[in-house]
CSV table of C-alpha atoms and ligand atoms in Angstrom, one decimal:
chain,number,residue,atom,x,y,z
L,47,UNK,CA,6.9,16.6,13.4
L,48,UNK,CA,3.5,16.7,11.3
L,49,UNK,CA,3.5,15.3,8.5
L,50,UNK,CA,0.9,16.3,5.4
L,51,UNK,CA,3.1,14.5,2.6
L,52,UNK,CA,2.9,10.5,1.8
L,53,UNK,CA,1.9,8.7,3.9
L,54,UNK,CA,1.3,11.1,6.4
L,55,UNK,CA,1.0,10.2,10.6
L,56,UNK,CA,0.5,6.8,11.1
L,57,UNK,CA,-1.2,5.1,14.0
L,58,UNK,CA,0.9,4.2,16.5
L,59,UNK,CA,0.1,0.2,16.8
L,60,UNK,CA,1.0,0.0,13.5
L,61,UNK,CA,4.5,2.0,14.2
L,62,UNK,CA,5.3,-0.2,16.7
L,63,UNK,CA,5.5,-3.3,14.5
L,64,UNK,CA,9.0,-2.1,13.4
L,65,UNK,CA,10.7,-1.7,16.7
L,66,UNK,CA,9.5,-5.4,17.7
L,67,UNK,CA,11.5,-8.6,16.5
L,68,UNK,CA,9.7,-10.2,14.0
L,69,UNK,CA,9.3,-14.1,12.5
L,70,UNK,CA,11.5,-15.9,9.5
L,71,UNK,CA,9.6,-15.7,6.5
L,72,UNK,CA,9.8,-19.2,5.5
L,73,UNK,CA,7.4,-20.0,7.7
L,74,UNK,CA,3.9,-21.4,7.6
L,75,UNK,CA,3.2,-18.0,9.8
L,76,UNK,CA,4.5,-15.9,7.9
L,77,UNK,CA,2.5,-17.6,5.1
L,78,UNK,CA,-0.4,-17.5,6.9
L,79,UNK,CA,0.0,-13.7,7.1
L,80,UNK,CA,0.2,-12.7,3.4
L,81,UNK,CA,-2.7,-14.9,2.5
L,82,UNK,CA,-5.1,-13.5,4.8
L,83,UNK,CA,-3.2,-10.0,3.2
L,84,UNK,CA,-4.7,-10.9,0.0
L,85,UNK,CA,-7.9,-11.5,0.9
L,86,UNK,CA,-8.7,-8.8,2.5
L,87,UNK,CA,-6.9,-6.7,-0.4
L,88,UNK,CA,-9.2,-8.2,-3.3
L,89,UNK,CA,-12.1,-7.7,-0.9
L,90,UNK,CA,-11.4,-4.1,-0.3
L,91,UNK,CA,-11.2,-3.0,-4.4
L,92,UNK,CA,-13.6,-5.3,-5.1
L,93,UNK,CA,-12.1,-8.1,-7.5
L,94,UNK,CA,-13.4,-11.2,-7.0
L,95,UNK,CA,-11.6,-14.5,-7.3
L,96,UNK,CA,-8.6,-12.6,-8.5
L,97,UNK,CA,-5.0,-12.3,-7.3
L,98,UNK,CA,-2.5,-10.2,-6.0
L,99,UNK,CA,1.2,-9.8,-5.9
L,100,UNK,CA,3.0,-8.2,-3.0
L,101,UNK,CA,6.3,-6.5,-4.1
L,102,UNK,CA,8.5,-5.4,-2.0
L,103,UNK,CA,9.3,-2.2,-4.0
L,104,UNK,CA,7.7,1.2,-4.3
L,105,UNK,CA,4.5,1.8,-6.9
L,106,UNK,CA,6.9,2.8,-10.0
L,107,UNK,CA,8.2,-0.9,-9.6
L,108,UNK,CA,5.0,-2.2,-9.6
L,109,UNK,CA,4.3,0.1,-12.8
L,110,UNK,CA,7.5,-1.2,-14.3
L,111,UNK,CA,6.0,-5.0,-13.5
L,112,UNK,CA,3.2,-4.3,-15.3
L,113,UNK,CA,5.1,-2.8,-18.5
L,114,UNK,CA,7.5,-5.7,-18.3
L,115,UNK,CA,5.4,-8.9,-18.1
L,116,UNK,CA,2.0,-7.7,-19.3
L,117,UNK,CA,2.0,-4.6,-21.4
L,118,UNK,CA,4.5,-5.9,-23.8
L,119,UNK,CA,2.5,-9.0,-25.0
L,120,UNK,CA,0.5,-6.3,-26.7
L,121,UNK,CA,0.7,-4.3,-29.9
L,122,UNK,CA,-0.1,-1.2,-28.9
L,123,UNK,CA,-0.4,0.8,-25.3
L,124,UNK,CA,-2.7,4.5,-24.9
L,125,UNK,CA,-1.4,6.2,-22.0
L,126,UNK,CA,-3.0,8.9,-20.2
L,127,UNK,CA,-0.5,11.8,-19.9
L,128,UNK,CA,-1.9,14.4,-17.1
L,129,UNK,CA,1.4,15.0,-15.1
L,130,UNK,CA,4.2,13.3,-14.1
L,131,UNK,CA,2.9,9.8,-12.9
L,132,UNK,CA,1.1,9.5,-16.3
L,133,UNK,CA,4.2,10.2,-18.1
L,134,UNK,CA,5.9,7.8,-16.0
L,135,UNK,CA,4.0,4.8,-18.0
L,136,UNK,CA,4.5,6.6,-21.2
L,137,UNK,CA,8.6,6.5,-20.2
L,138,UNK,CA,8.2,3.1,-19.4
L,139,UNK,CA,6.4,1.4,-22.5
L,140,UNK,CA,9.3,4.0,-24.7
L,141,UNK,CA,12.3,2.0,-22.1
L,142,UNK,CA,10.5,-1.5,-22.9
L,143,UNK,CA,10.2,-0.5,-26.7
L,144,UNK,CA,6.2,-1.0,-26.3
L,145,UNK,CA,4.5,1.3,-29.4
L,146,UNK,CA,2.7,3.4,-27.2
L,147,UNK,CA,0.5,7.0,-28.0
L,148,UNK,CA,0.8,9.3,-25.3
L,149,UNK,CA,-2.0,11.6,-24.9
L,150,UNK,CA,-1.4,14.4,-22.8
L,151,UNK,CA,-4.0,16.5,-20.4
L,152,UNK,CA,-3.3,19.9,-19.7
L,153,UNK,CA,-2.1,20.4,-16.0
L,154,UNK,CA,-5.1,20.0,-13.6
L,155,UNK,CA,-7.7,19.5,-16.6
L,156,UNK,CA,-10.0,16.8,-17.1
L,157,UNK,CA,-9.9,14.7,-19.8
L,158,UNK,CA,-12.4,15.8,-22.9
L,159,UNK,CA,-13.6,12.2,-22.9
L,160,UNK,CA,-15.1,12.8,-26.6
L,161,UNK,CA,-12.1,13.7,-28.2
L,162,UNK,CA,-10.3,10.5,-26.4
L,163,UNK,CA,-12.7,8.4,-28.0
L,164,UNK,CA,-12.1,9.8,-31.6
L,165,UNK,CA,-7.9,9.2,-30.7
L,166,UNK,CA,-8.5,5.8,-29.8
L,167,UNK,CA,-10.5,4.7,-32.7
L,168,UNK,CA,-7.2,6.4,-34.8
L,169,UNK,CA,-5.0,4.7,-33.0
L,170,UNK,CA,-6.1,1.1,-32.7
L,171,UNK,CA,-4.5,0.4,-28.9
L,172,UNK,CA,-5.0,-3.1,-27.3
L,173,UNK,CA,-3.9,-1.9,-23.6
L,174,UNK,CA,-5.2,1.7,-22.2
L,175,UNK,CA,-2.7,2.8,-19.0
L,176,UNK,CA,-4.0,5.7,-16.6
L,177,UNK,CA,-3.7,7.0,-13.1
L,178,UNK,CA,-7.2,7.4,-11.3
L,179,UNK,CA,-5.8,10.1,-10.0
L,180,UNK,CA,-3.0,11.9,-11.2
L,181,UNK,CA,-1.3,12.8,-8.1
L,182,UNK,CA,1.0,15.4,-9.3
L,183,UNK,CA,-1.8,18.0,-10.2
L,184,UNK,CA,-5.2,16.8,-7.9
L,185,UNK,CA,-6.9,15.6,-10.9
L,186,UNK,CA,-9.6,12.5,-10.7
L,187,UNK,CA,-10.3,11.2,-13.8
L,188,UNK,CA,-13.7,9.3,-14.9
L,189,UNK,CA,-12.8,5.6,-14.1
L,190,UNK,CA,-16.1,5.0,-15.3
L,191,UNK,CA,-15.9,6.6,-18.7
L,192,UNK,CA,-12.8,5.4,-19.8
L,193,UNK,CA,-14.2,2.2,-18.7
L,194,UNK,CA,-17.0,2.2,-21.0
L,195,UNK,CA,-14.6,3.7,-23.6
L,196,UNK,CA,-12.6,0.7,-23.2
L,197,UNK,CA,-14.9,-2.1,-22.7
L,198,UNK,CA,-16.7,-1.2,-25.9
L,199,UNK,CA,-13.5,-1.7,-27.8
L,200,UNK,CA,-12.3,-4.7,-26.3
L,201,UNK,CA,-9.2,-2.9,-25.1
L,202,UNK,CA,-7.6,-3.9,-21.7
L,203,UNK,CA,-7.6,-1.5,-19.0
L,204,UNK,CA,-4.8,-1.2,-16.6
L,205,UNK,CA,-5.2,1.2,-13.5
L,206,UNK,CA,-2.5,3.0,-11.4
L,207,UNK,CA,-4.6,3.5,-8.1
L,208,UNK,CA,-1.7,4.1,-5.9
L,209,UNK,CA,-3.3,7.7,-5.0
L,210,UNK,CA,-6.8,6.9,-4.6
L,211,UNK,CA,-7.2,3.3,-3.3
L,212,UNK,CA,-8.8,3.6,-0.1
L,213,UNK,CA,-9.3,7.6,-0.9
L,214,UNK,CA,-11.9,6.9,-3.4
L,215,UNK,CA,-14.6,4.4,-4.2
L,216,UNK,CA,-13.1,2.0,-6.6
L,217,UNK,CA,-15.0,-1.1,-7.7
L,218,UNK,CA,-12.7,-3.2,-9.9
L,219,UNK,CA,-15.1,-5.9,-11.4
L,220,UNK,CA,-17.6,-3.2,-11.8
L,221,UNK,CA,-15.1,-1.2,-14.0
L,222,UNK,CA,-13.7,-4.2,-15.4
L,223,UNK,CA,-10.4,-3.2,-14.9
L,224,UNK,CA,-7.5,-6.3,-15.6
L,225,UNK,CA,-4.7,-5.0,-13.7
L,226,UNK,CA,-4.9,-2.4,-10.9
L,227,UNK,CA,-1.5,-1.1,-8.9
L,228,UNK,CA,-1.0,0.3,-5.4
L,229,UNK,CA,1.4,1.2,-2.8
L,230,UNK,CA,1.8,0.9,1.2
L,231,UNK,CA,2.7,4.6,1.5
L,232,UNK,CA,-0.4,6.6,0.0
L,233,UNK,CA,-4.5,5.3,1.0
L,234,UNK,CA,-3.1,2.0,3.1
L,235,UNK,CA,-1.0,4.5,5.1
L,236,UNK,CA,1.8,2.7,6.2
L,237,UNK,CA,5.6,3.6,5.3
L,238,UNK,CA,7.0,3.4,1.8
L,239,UNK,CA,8.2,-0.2,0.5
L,240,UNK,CA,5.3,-2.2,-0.4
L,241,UNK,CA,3.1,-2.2,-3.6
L,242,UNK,CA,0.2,-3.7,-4.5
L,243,UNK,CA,-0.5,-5.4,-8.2
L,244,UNK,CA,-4.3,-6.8,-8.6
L,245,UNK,CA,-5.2,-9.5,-11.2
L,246,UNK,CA,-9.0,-9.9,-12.1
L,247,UNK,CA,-10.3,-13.1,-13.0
L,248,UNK,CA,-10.3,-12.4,-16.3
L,249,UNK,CA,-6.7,-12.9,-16.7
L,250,UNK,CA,-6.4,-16.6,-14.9
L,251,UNK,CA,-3.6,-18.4,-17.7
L,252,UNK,CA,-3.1,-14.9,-18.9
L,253,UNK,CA,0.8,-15.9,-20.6
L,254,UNK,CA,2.7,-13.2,-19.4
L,255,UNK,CA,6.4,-12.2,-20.8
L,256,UNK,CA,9.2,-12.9,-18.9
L,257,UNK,CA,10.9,-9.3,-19.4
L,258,UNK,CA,11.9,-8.4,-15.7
L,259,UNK,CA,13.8,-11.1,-13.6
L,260,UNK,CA,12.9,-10.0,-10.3
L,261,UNK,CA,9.5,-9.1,-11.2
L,262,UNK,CA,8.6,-11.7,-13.1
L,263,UNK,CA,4.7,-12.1,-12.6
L,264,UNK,CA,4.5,-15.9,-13.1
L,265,UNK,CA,7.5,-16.5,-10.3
L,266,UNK,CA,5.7,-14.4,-8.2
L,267,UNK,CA,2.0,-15.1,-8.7
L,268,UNK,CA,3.3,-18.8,-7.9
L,269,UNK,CA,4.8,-17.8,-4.6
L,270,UNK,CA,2.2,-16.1,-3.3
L,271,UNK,CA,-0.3,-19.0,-4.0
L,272,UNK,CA,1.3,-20.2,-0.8
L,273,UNK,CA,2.2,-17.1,0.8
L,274,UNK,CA,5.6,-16.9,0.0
L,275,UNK,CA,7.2,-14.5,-1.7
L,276,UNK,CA,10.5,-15.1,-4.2
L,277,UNK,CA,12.9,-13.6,-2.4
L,278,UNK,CA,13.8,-11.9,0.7
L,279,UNK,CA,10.9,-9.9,1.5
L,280,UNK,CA,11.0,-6.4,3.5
L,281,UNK,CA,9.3,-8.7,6.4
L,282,UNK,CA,8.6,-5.8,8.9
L,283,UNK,CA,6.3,-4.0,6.3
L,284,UNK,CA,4.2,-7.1,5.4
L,285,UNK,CA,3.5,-7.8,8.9
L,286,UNK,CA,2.6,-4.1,9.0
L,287,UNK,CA,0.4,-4.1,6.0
L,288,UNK,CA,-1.3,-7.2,7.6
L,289,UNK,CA,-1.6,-5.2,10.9
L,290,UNK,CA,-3.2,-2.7,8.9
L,291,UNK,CA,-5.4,-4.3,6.6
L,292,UNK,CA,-7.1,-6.4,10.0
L,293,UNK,CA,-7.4,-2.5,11.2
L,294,UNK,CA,-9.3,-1.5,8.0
L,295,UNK,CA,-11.4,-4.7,8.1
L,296,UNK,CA,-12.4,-4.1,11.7
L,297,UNK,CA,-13.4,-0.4,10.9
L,298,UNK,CA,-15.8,-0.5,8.2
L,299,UNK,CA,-13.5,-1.6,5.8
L,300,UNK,CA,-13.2,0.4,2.5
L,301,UNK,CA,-16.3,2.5,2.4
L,302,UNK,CA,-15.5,4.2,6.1
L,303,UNK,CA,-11.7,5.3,5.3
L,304,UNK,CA,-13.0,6.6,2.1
L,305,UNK,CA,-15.7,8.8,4.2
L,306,UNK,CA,-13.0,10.1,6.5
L,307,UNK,CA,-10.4,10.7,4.0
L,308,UNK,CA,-12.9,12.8,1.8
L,309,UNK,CA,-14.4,14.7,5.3
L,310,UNK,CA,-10.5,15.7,5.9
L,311,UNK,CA,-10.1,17.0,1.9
L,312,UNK,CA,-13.5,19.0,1.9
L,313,UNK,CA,-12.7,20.6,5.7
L,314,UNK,CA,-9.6,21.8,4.3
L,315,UNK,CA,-11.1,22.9,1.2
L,316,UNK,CA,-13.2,25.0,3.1
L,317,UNK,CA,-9.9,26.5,4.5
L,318,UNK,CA,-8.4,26.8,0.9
L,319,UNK,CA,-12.0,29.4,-0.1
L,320,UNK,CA,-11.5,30.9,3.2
L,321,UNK,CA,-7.5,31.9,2.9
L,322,UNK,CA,-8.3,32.6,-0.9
L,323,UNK,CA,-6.4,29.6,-2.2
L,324,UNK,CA,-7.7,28.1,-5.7
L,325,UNK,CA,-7.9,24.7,-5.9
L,326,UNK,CA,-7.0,23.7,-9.8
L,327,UNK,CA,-8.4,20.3,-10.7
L,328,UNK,CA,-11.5,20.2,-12.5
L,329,UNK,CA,-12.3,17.1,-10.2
L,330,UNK,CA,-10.6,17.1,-7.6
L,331,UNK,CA,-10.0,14.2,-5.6
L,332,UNK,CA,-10.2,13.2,-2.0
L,333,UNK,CA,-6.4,12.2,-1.7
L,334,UNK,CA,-4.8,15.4,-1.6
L,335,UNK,CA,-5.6,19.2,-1.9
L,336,UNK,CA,-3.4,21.0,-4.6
L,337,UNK,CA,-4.1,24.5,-4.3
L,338,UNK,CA,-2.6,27.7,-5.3
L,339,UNK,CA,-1.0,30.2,-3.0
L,340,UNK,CA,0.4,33.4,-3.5
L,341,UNK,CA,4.0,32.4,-2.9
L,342,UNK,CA,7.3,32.3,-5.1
L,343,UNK,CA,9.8,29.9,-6.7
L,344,UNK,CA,11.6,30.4,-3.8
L,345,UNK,CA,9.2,28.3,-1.8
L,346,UNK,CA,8.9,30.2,1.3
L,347,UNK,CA,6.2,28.7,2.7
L,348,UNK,CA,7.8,25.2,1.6
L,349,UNK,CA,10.8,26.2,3.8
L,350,UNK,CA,8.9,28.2,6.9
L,351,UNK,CA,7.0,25.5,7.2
L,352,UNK,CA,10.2,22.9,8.2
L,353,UNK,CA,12.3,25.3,9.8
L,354,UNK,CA,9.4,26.8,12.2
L,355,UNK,CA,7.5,24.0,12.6
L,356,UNK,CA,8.9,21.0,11.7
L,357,UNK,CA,6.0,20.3,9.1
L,358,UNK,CA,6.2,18.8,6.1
L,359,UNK,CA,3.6,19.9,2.8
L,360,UNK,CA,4.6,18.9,-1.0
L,361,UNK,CA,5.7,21.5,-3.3
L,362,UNK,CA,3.9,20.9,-7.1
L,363,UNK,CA,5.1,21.5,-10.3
L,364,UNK,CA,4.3,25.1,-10.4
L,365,UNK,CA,5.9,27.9,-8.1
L,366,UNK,CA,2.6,28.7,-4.9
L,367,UNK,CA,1.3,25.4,-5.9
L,368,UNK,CA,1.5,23.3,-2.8
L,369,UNK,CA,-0.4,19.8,-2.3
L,370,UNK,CA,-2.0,18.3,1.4
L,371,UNK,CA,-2.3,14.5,1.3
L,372,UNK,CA,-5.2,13.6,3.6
L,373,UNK,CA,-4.6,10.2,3.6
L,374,UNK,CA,-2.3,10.5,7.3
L,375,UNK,CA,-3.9,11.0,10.0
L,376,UNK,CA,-5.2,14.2,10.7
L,377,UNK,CA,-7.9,15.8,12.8
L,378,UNK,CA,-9.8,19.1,12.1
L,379,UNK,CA,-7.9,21.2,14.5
L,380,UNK,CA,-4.4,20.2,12.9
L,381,UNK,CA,-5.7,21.7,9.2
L,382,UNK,CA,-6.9,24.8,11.0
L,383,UNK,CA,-3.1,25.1,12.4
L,384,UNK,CA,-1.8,24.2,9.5
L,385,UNK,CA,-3.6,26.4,7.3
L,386,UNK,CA,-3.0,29.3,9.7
L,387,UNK,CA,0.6,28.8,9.7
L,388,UNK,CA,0.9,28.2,5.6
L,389,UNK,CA,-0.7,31.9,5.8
L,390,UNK,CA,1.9,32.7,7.6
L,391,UNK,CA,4.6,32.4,5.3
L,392,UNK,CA,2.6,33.4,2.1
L,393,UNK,CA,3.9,36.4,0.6
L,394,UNK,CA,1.3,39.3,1.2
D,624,PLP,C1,3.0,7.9,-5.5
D,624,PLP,C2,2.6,7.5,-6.9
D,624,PLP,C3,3.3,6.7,-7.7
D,624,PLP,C4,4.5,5.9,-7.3
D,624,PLP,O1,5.4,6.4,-6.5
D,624,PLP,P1,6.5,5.6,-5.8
D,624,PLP,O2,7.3,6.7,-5.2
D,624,PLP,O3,7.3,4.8,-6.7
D,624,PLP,O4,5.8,4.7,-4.8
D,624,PLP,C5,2.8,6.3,-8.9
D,624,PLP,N1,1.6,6.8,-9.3
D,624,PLP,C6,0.9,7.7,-8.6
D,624,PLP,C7,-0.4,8.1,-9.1
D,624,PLP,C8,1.3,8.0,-7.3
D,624,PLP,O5,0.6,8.9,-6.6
């Protein structure tokens, strides 16, 4: 099998964790484990003296975390609506009766940062939610505008990262961000199961809501202090995301992944130009390629693909538009095959 979806190959040391018996998690070990976990998470986006939470859940229950304990103690949210992971917080603040505005992008496009501003200033919003990258289309917004957008209006800024942590550079003091969300299956690159939740400083005695049982932020944050989590945690991964965050560490940490994740997306960029594939987004970012191919709704490339080949690209929103994570594993030689076989299938 190949795999160009989330996450993508993994290394194999880090596979290996989950066919190996593994330790009781009420132990000082185990403990030991998920602090050194958080260290090196805070010290790979950059948030100094801040904290984490380690859910065992995938990102939209880490978004739903946010909406429950932090996003209702405000009067107003601004959500950034460019796809379907920004109107994911929009359906969350509606499902947690948050007054929200949702302000949609068109598909691929950048936001026009001026008219934003004039929006906000209408609507008056104490918390702004946004992807960094809107994964559905290939669009990377401008952390730093919206940032200075924000910071100038005192509003709170609260970052889904999932697609670009790791993928991008991503400073989070810099950008003065107050909450920032990942998951274990996109730039970490280990299986699906874990997210991510990152506190800055600036909220230490923050009084959350207590909106979400299992989720609750203070329950959890209080855990963690000591490396425990709640309740029965989905062991296996965390050891893996340790495994994999002492991998990171030892390879040049954040900067390094970031350079070979973004030589993968422009070599296969170069394929995209060379096959005569468009690639949509305005900015596109390193994470994935979402480009347009000549082929149908009935997805025959989609299809080819797994039946010939056993290979595995995501479909987008829009019939021929197809999306490459480059976040996996992958060497040049296996986007020159894959390109060459997606080529294949494409209706002539
Ligand atoms: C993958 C992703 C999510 C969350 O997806 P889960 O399937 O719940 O892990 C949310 N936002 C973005 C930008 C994503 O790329």
């Amino acid at each position: 099998m190949k795999s160009y979806v989330f996450p993508g190959e993994i290394d194999a040391s880090i596979m290996q964790i989950g066919s190996r018996p593994f330790i009781y998690m009420r132990t000082d070990e185990f403990s030991a484990i998920n602090k050194e976990s958080e260290r090196i998470l805070l010290d790979l986006i950059h948030c100094k003296g801040g904290r984490t939470i380690i859910y065992t859940g995938s990102g939209t229950g880490a978004m739903s975390a946010v909406v429950e304990n932090y996003v209702s103690t405000k009067t107003k949210a601004f959500v950034i609506d460019g796809g379907s992971f920004g109107h994911r917080w929009y359906q969350l603040c509606e499902y947690y009766g948050v007054p929200v505005y949702d302000y949609a992008v068109p598909f691929a496009k950048d936001i026009d940062y001026k008219d934003l501003e004039t929006r906000i200033d209408e609507e008056k919003p104490d918390v702004f939610l946004c992807q960094h990258h809107e994964t559905s289309t290939g669009i990377l917004f401008d952390l730093e505008r919206i940032s200075n957008i924000c910071r100038r209006r005192g509003i709170s800024l609260v970052v889904d990262v999932i697609s670009t942590f790791l993928a991008e550079p991503l400073d989070m003091d810099a950008l003065g961000i107050d909450i920032c969300i990942t998951s274990t299956q996109k730039g970490l690159n280990i299986p699906p199961g874990l997210s991510v939740l990152f506190f800055s400083k600036n909220l230490e005695g923050y009084s959350f809501n207590h909106r979400g049982y299992y989720w609750d932020f203070d329950q959890n944050l209080s855990n963690l202090m000591r490396g425990q989590t709640p309740f029965s945690p989905a062991t296996i991964l965390y050891l893996q995301l340790n495994a994999r965050l002492r991998q990171l560490a030892g390879e040049g940490g954040e900067t390094a992944n970031i350079a070979r994740v973004a030589q993968r997306a422009a070599f296969f960029r170069s394929l995209c130009s060379q096959y005569g594939w468009e690639v949509p987004a305005e900015r596109p970012s390193n994470a994935i390629t979402g480009f347009q191919t000549r082929d149908t709704a009935e997805r025959w490339i989609f299809r080819g693909l797994i039946e010939k080949y056993d290979t595995y690209i995501m479909p987008g929103g829009k019939p021929g538009f197809y999306r490459v994570s480059h976040m996996g594993l992958q060497s040049e030689e296996d986007l020159k095959e894959l390109a060459a076989r997606i080529s294949e299938f494409e209706p002539k």
